[in-house]
Amino acid sequence: GAVVSQHPSRVICKSGTSVKIECRSLDFQATTMFWYRQFPKQSLMLMATSNEGSKATYEQGVEKDKFLINHASLTLSTLTVTSAHPEDSSFYICSARTNRVQGGYTFGSGTRLTVV
Amino acid sequence: DQQVKQNSPSLSVQEGRISILNCDYTNSMFDYFLWYKKYPAEGPTFLISISSIKDKNEDGRFTVFLNKSAKHLSLHIVPSQPGDSAVYFCAASVRNQGGKLIFGQGTELSVKP
């Protein structure tokens, strides 16, 4: 299979600080990764598409200056939540396309962000 | 604009009976549909998919039906088992547009013994 490792799994930070979430493809190269956010009992909302070596493509309504995405290598994409506020508290999940798994997409295990 | 909709937030089924989860979509460009099972604080787990050129795909207890004219798909689980209790998401993509997945709101399935 193809595994995406996401870290950290849980993080608590103070308002106004920044938090970085990493997603690594362990045994394949991911030229494209997707970042999702899920609020309790709601859908997985696509935030942005991360492309290796180029700028991310953000979905409508997602602040690109607040959610910084970097995809500097074929195995690592990072999402940085800058100047976090309590309303940014959510579950963040990354995903990558790969033909090595059924369905064609593999997901990280998610990061629970709590901003206090 | 919710392009993929799951209008039933929850479903309760007796063990051994059939579970039918429904999903509607609005974007006629979607050409690939998937169903995922998800537990809280975990990533989604792939269940089954279907291409828009087909109307049915079956894998063990899981069958997905696609009605393109109605822009509707459904997931059938038979027989349902208590271990099937989870939140089920349908998702859709346009494969030649980067392949980003658009998810429905999810349906929480509870299978009672």
PDB file of C-alpha atoms in Angstrom:
ATOM      1  CA  GLY A   1       0.000   0.000   0.000  1.00  0.00           C
ATOM      2  CA  ALA A   2       0.890   3.665   0.232  1.00  0.00           C
ATOM      3  CA  VAL A   3       1.040   5.350   3.598  1.00  0.00           C
ATOM      4  CA  VAL A   4       0.752   9.002   4.507  1.00  0.00           C
ATOM      5  CA  SER A   5       2.110   9.794   7.938  1.00  0.00           C
ATOM      6  CA  GLN A   6       0.582  12.869   9.578  1.00  0.00           C
ATOM      7  CA  HIS A   7       2.019  14.605  12.645  1.00  0.00           C
ATOM      8  CA  PRO A   8       1.197  15.628  15.231  1.00  0.00           C
ATOM      9  CA  SER A   9      -1.974  13.689  15.953  1.00  0.00           C
ATOM     10  CA  ARG A  10      -3.035  16.177  18.609  1.00  0.00           C
ATOM     11  CA  VAL A  11      -1.850  19.665  19.438  1.00  0.00           C
ATOM     12  CA  ILE A  12      -2.982  22.326  21.850  1.00  0.00           C
ATOM     13  CA  CYS A  13      -1.728  25.847  21.299  1.00  0.00           C
ATOM     14  CA  LYS A  14      -2.367  29.305  22.652  1.00  0.00           C
ATOM     15  CA  SER A  15      -4.238  31.948  20.720  1.00  0.00           C
ATOM     16  CA  GLY A  16      -1.959  33.963  18.507  1.00  0.00           C
ATOM     17  CA  THR A  17       0.659  31.272  18.026  1.00  0.00           C
ATOM     18  CA  SER A  18       1.343  29.258  14.890  1.00  0.00           C
ATOM     19  CA  VAL A  19       1.097  25.516  14.470  1.00  0.00           C
ATOM     20  CA  LYS A  20       2.670  23.365  11.775  1.00  0.00           C
ATOM     21  CA  ILE A  21       1.162  20.070  10.637  1.00  0.00           C
ATOM     22  CA  GLU A  22       3.227  17.695   8.530  1.00  0.00           C
ATOM     23  CA  CYS A  23       2.203  15.030   6.082  1.00  0.00           C
ATOM     24  CA  ARG A  24       4.779  12.667   4.682  1.00  0.00           C
ATOM     25  CA  SER A  25       4.305  10.042   2.015  1.00  0.00           C
ATOM     26  CA  LEU A  26       6.374   7.151   3.330  1.00  0.00           C
ATOM     27  CA  ASP A  27       6.727   4.786   0.421  1.00  0.00           C
ATOM     28  CA  PHE A  28       5.646   6.742  -2.622  1.00  0.00           C
ATOM     29  CA  GLN A  29       6.049  10.162  -4.148  1.00  0.00           C
ATOM     30  CA  ALA A  30       3.116  12.516  -3.821  1.00  0.00           C
ATOM     31  CA  THR A  31       3.200  15.322  -6.345  1.00  0.00           C
ATOM     32  CA  THR A  32      -0.205  16.446  -5.138  1.00  0.00           C
ATOM     33  CA  MET A  33      -1.643  16.477  -1.642  1.00  0.00           C
ATOM     34  CA  PHE A  34      -5.004  17.703  -0.438  1.00  0.00           C
ATOM     35  CA  TRP A  35      -5.746  19.354   2.904  1.00  0.00           C
ATOM     36  CA  TYR A  36      -9.138  18.992   4.564  1.00  0.00           C
ATOM     37  CA  ARG A  37     -10.718  20.349   7.719  1.00  0.00           C
ATOM     38  CA  GLN A  38     -13.536  18.710   9.605  1.00  0.00           C
ATOM     39  CA  PHE A  39     -15.621  20.367  12.302  1.00  0.00           C
ATOM     40  CA  PRO A  40     -17.525  18.092  14.692  1.00  0.00           C
ATOM     41  CA  LYS A  41     -20.298  16.140  12.993  1.00  0.00           C
ATOM     42  CA  GLN A  42     -19.652  17.909   9.698  1.00  0.00           C
ATOM     43  CA  SER A  43     -18.170  17.106   6.329  1.00  0.00           C
ATOM     44  CA  LEU A  44     -14.524  17.001   5.339  1.00  0.00           C
ATOM     45  CA  MET A  45     -14.129  20.399   3.730  1.00  0.00           C
ATOM     46  CA  LEU A  46     -11.380  20.722   1.150  1.00  0.00           C
ATOM     47  CA  MET A  47      -9.123  23.621   2.058  1.00  0.00           C
ATOM     48  CA  ALA A  48      -6.438  23.490  -0.596  1.00  0.00           C
ATOM     49  CA  THR A  49      -4.557  21.420  -3.119  1.00  0.00           C
ATOM     50  CA  SER A  50      -0.827  21.309  -2.522  1.00  0.00           C
ATOM     51  CA  ASN A  51       1.454  20.830  -5.531  1.00  0.00           C
ATOM     52  CA  GLU A  52       5.116  19.966  -5.215  1.00  0.00           C
ATOM     53  CA  GLY A  53       7.321  22.854  -6.255  1.00  0.00           C
ATOM     54  CA  SER A  54       4.522  25.318  -6.874  1.00  0.00           C
ATOM     55  CA  LYS A  55       1.957  27.380  -5.026  1.00  0.00           C
ATOM     56  CA  ALA A  56      -1.013  25.716  -3.448  1.00  0.00           C
ATOM     57  CA  THR A  57      -4.479  26.185  -4.871  1.00  0.00           C
ATOM     58  CA  TYR A  58      -6.910  27.309  -2.199  1.00  0.00           C
ATOM     59  CA  GLU A  59     -10.645  26.724  -2.165  1.00  0.00           C
ATOM     60  CA  GLN A  60     -12.987  29.672  -2.055  1.00  0.00           C
ATOM     61  CA  GLY A  61     -13.241  31.193   1.393  1.00  0.00           C
ATOM     62  CA  VAL A  62      -9.965  29.754   2.713  1.00  0.00           C
ATOM     63  CA  GLU A  63      -7.479  32.420   3.759  1.00  0.00           C
ATOM     64  CA  LYS A  64      -4.166  31.651   2.130  1.00  0.00           C
ATOM     65  CA  ASP A  65      -2.263  33.948   4.507  1.00  0.00           C
ATOM     66  CA  LYS A  66      -3.678  32.165   7.499  1.00  0.00           C
ATOM     67  CA  PHE A  67      -3.258  28.602   6.264  1.00  0.00           C
ATOM     68  CA  LEU A  68       0.204  28.431   4.752  1.00  0.00           C
ATOM     69  CA  ILE A  69       0.893  25.360   2.678  1.00  0.00           C
ATOM     70  CA  ASN A  70       4.348  24.285   1.602  1.00  0.00           C
ATOM     71  CA  HIS A  71       5.085  21.291  -0.594  1.00  0.00           C
ATOM     72  CA  ALA A  72       8.830  21.516  -0.997  1.00  0.00           C
ATOM     73  CA  SER A  73       9.511  17.880  -1.789  1.00  0.00           C
ATOM     74  CA  LEU A  74       7.760  14.899  -3.310  1.00  0.00           C
ATOM     75  CA  THR A  75       7.278  13.346   0.121  1.00  0.00           C
ATOM     76  CA  LEU A  76       6.410  16.250   2.401  1.00  0.00           C
ATOM     77  CA  SER A  77       3.608  18.783   2.559  1.00  0.00           C
ATOM     78  CA  THR A  78       3.057  21.072   5.522  1.00  0.00           C
ATOM     79  CA  LEU A  79       0.124  23.157   6.670  1.00  0.00           C
ATOM     80  CA  THR A  80       0.873  26.025   9.041  1.00  0.00           C
ATOM     81  CA  VAL A  81      -2.010  27.637  10.870  1.00  0.00           C
ATOM     82  CA  THR A  82      -0.758  31.137  11.588  1.00  0.00           C
ATOM     83  CA  SER A  83      -1.975  33.329  14.441  1.00  0.00           C
ATOM     84  CA  ALA A  84      -4.348  30.623  15.524  1.00  0.00           C
ATOM     85  CA  HIS A  85      -7.656  31.489  17.160  1.00  0.00           C
ATOM     86  CA  PRO A  86     -10.156  29.265  18.970  1.00  0.00           C
ATOM     87  CA  GLU A  87     -12.347  29.125  15.850  1.00  0.00           C
ATOM     88  CA  ASP A  88      -9.465  27.381  14.058  1.00  0.00           C
ATOM     89  CA  SER A  89      -9.871  24.452  16.427  1.00  0.00           C
ATOM     90  CA  SER A  90     -10.734  21.551  14.187  1.00  0.00           C
ATOM     91  CA  PHE A  91      -9.621  18.203  12.794  1.00  0.00           C
ATOM     92  CA  TYR A  92      -7.217  18.579   9.873  1.00  0.00           C
ATOM     93  CA  ILE A  93      -6.539  15.699   7.448  1.00  0.00           C
ATOM     94  CA  CYS A  94      -4.215  15.392   4.489  1.00  0.00           C
ATOM     95  CA  SER A  95      -4.614  13.100   1.523  1.00  0.00           C
ATOM     96  CA  ALA A  96      -2.598  12.082  -1.504  1.00  0.00           C
ATOM     97  CA  ARG A  97      -3.509  10.512  -4.796  1.00  0.00           C
ATOM     98  CA  THR A  98      -1.829   7.224  -5.555  1.00  0.00           C
ATOM     99  CA  ASN A  99      -2.691   4.246  -7.714  1.00  0.00           C
ATOM    100  CA  ARG A 100      -1.151   1.982  -5.088  1.00  0.00           C
ATOM    101  CA  VAL A 101      -4.270   1.842  -2.932  1.00  0.00           C
ATOM    102  CA  GLN A 102      -7.848   0.959  -3.643  1.00  0.00           C
ATOM    103  CA  GLY A 103      -9.847   4.009  -4.523  1.00  0.00           C
ATOM    104  CA  GLY A 104      -6.763   5.963  -5.519  1.00  0.00           C
ATOM    105  CA  TYR A 105      -6.474   8.144  -2.428  1.00  0.00           C
ATOM    106  CA  THR A 106      -4.654   7.605   0.825  1.00  0.00           C
ATOM    107  CA  PHE A 107      -5.318   9.669   3.933  1.00  0.00           C
ATOM    108  CA  GLY A 108      -3.312  10.708   6.926  1.00  0.00           C
ATOM    109  CA  SER A 109      -4.640   9.867  10.363  1.00  0.00           C
ATOM    110  CA  GLY A 110      -5.536  13.484  11.072  1.00  0.00           C
ATOM    111  CA  THR A 111      -4.515  16.204  13.525  1.00  0.00           C
ATOM    112  CA  ARG A 112      -6.795  17.434  16.267  1.00  0.00           C
ATOM    113  CA  LEU A 113      -5.970  21.124  16.799  1.00  0.00           C
ATOM    114  CA  THR A 114      -7.253  22.867  19.903  1.00  0.00           C
ATOM    115  CA  VAL A 115      -6.580  26.576  20.288  1.00  0.00           C
ATOM    116  CA  VAL A 116      -7.021  27.914  23.818  1.00  0.00           C
TER     117      VAL A 116
ATOM    118  CA  ASP B   1     -22.600  25.411  -2.674  1.00  0.00           C
ATOM    119  CA  GLN B   2     -22.803  21.800  -1.486  1.00  0.00           C
ATOM    120  CA  GLN B   3     -21.996  19.781  -4.597  1.00  0.00           C
ATOM    121  CA  VAL B   4     -22.293  16.436  -2.800  1.00  0.00           C
ATOM    122  CA  LYS B   5     -25.177  15.970  -0.402  1.00  0.00           C
ATOM    123  CA  GLN B   6     -26.078  13.307   2.086  1.00  0.00           C
ATOM    124  CA  ASN B   7     -29.452  14.368   3.354  1.00  0.00           C
ATOM    125  CA  SER B   8     -29.774  11.790   6.115  1.00  0.00           C
ATOM    126  CA  PRO B   9     -27.529  12.641   9.063  1.00  0.00           C
ATOM    127  CA  SER B  10     -28.248   9.315  10.723  1.00  0.00           C
ATOM    128  CA  LEU B  11     -29.578   5.836  10.051  1.00  0.00           C
ATOM    129  CA  SER B  12     -30.396   3.018  12.442  1.00  0.00           C
ATOM    130  CA  VAL B  13     -30.636  -0.571  11.226  1.00  0.00           C
ATOM    131  CA  GLN B  14     -31.082  -3.937  12.845  1.00  0.00           C
ATOM    132  CA  GLU B  15     -28.221  -6.409  12.600  1.00  0.00           C
ATOM    133  CA  GLY B  16     -28.622  -8.691   9.593  1.00  0.00           C
ATOM    134  CA  ARG B  17     -30.828  -6.286   7.671  1.00  0.00           C
ATOM    135  CA  ILE B  18     -29.854  -4.067   4.756  1.00  0.00           C
ATOM    136  CA  SER B  19     -28.404  -0.590   5.265  1.00  0.00           C
ATOM    137  CA  ILE B  20     -28.980   1.871   2.424  1.00  0.00           C
ATOM    138  CA  LEU B  21     -27.059   5.121   2.477  1.00  0.00           C
ATOM    139  CA  ASN B  22     -27.899   7.763  -0.096  1.00  0.00           C
ATOM    140  CA  CYS B  23     -25.946  10.531  -1.778  1.00  0.00           C
ATOM    141  CA  ASP B  24     -26.898  13.162  -4.334  1.00  0.00           C
ATOM    142  CA  TYR B  25     -24.641  15.384  -6.384  1.00  0.00           C
ATOM    143  CA  THR B  26     -25.080  18.434  -8.539  1.00  0.00           C
ATOM    144  CA  ASN B  27     -21.917  18.594 -10.641  1.00  0.00           C
ATOM    145  CA  SER B  28     -22.384  16.632 -13.865  1.00  0.00           C
ATOM    146  CA  MET B  29     -18.613  16.715 -14.414  1.00  0.00           C
ATOM    147  CA  PHE B  30     -17.970  14.290 -11.553  1.00  0.00           C
ATOM    148  CA  ASP B  31     -16.710  11.051 -13.043  1.00  0.00           C
ATOM    149  CA  TYR B  32     -15.616   9.030 -10.046  1.00  0.00           C
ATOM    150  CA  PHE B  33     -17.437   8.358  -6.806  1.00  0.00           C
ATOM    151  CA  LEU B  34     -16.241   6.786  -3.584  1.00  0.00           C
ATOM    152  CA  TRP B  35     -17.625   5.733  -0.235  1.00  0.00           C
ATOM    153  CA  TYR B  36     -15.603   6.024   2.957  1.00  0.00           C
ATOM    154  CA  LYS B  37     -16.144   4.863   6.504  1.00  0.00           C
ATOM    155  CA  LYS B  38     -14.849   7.087   9.265  1.00  0.00           C
ATOM    156  CA  TYR B  39     -14.443   7.029  13.013  1.00  0.00           C
ATOM    157  CA  PRO B  40     -13.882  10.179  15.096  1.00  0.00           C
ATOM    158  CA  ALA B  41     -10.312  11.483  15.137  1.00  0.00           C
ATOM    159  CA  GLU B  42      -9.231   9.100  12.382  1.00  0.00           C
ATOM    160  CA  GLY B  43      -8.733   9.378   8.645  1.00  0.00           C
ATOM    161  CA  PRO B  44     -11.380   7.928   6.318  1.00  0.00           C
ATOM    162  CA  THR B  45     -11.194   4.285   5.303  1.00  0.00           C
ATOM    163  CA  PHE B  46     -11.974   3.439   1.688  1.00  0.00           C
ATOM    164  CA  LEU B  47     -14.910   1.097   1.123  1.00  0.00           C
ATOM    165  CA  ILE B  48     -15.873   1.026  -2.527  1.00  0.00           C
ATOM    166  CA  SER B  49     -15.854   3.201  -5.612  1.00  0.00           C
ATOM    167  CA  ILE B  50     -17.593   3.479  -8.941  1.00  0.00           C
ATOM    168  CA  SER B  51     -16.765   5.128 -12.210  1.00  0.00           C
ATOM    169  CA  SER B  52     -19.398   7.213 -13.937  1.00  0.00           C
ATOM    170  CA  ILE B  53     -19.419   4.796 -16.862  1.00  0.00           C
ATOM    171  CA  LYS B  54     -20.868   2.080 -14.644  1.00  0.00           C
ATOM    172  CA  ASP B  55     -24.119   1.805 -12.746  1.00  0.00           C
ATOM    173  CA  LYS B  56     -23.175  -0.825 -10.189  1.00  0.00           C
ATOM    174  CA  ASN B  57     -20.130  -2.090  -8.369  1.00  0.00           C
ATOM    175  CA  GLU B  58     -20.108  -4.854  -5.815  1.00  0.00           C
ATOM    176  CA  ASP B  59     -17.505  -5.904  -3.283  1.00  0.00           C
ATOM    177  CA  GLY B  60     -18.548  -8.460  -0.715  1.00  0.00           C
ATOM    178  CA  ARG B  61     -21.272  -7.018   1.496  1.00  0.00           C
ATOM    179  CA  PHE B  62     -20.973  -3.599  -0.136  1.00  0.00           C
ATOM    180  CA  THR B  63     -22.683  -2.554  -3.357  1.00  0.00           C
ATOM    181  CA  VAL B  64     -22.724   0.914  -4.825  1.00  0.00           C
ATOM    182  CA  PHE B  65     -25.390   1.946  -7.332  1.00  0.00           C
ATOM    183  CA  LEU B  66     -25.086   4.997  -9.553  1.00  0.00           C
ATOM    184  CA  ASN B  67     -27.998   6.673 -11.307  1.00  0.00           C
ATOM    185  CA  LYS B  68     -26.426   9.340 -13.478  1.00  0.00           C
ATOM    186  CA  SER B  69     -29.664  10.749 -14.819  1.00  0.00           C
ATOM    187  CA  ALA B  70     -30.834  11.378 -11.256  1.00  0.00           C
ATOM    188  CA  LYS B  71     -27.348  12.342 -10.057  1.00  0.00           C
ATOM    189  CA  HIS B  72     -27.804   9.898  -7.237  1.00  0.00           C
ATOM    190  CA  LEU B  73     -25.770   7.109  -5.747  1.00  0.00           C
ATOM    191  CA  SER B  74     -26.380   4.729  -2.927  1.00  0.00           C
ATOM    192  CA  LEU B  75     -24.389   2.321  -0.819  1.00  0.00           C
ATOM    193  CA  HIS B  76     -26.006  -0.943   0.196  1.00  0.00           C
ATOM    194  CA  ILE B  77     -24.584  -2.980   3.042  1.00  0.00           C
ATOM    195  CA  VAL B  78     -26.041  -6.419   3.472  1.00  0.00           C
ATOM    196  CA  PRO B  79     -26.121  -8.048   5.897  1.00  0.00           C
ATOM    197  CA  SER B  80     -25.391  -5.177   8.274  1.00  0.00           C
ATOM    198  CA  GLN B  81     -23.182  -5.918  11.248  1.00  0.00           C
ATOM    199  CA  PRO B  82     -22.637  -3.994  14.514  1.00  0.00           C
ATOM    200  CA  GLY B  83     -19.046  -3.370  13.399  1.00  0.00           C
ATOM    201  CA  ASP B  84     -20.410  -1.359  10.487  1.00  0.00           C
ATOM    202  CA  SER B  85     -21.509   1.371  12.902  1.00  0.00           C
ATOM    203  CA  ALA B  86     -19.602   4.506  11.884  1.00  0.00           C
ATOM    204  CA  VAL B  87     -20.009   7.659   9.829  1.00  0.00           C
ATOM    205  CA  TYR B  88     -20.168   7.066   6.087  1.00  0.00           C
ATOM    206  CA  PHE B  89     -19.116   9.698   3.593  1.00  0.00           C
ATOM    207  CA  CYS B  90     -19.656   9.717  -0.114  1.00  0.00           C
ATOM    208  CA  ALA B  91     -17.151  11.638  -2.192  1.00  0.00           C
ATOM    209  CA  ALA B  92     -16.822  12.639  -5.815  1.00  0.00           C
ATOM    210  CA  SER B  93     -14.087  13.855  -8.087  1.00  0.00           C
ATOM    211  CA  VAL B  94     -13.360  15.114 -11.561  1.00  0.00           C
ATOM    212  CA  ARG B  95     -10.295  13.078 -12.331  1.00  0.00           C
ATOM    213  CA  ASN B  96      -8.812  15.241 -15.036  1.00  0.00           C
ATOM    214  CA  GLN B  97      -9.083  18.358 -12.880  1.00  0.00           C
ATOM    215  CA  GLY B  98      -6.500  17.406 -10.297  1.00  0.00           C
ATOM    216  CA  GLY B  99      -8.624  14.741  -8.704  1.00  0.00           C
ATOM    217  CA  LYS B 100      -9.653  16.661  -5.601  1.00  0.00           C
ATOM    218  CA  LEU B 101     -12.359  14.893  -3.642  1.00  0.00           C
ATOM    219  CA  ILE B 102     -15.538  16.657  -2.615  1.00  0.00           C
ATOM    220  CA  PHE B 103     -17.249  15.041   0.359  1.00  0.00           C
ATOM    221  CA  GLY B 104     -20.850  14.867   1.460  1.00  0.00           C
ATOM    222  CA  GLN B 105     -21.883  15.719   4.999  1.00  0.00           C
ATOM    223  CA  GLY B 106     -21.825  12.128   6.162  1.00  0.00           C
ATOM    224  CA  THR B 107     -24.424   9.711   7.518  1.00  0.00           C
ATOM    225  CA  GLU B 108     -23.982   8.126  10.914  1.00  0.00           C
ATOM    226  CA  LEU B 109     -24.960   4.474  10.698  1.00  0.00           C
ATOM    227  CA  SER B 110     -25.889   2.583  13.823  1.00  0.00           C
ATOM    228  CA  VAL B 111     -26.357  -1.167  13.522  1.00  0.00           C
ATOM    229  CA  LYS B 112     -28.118  -2.586  16.547  1.00  0.00           C
ATOM    230  CA  PRO B 113     -27.646  -6.194  17.650  1.00  0.00           C
TER     231      PRO B 113
END
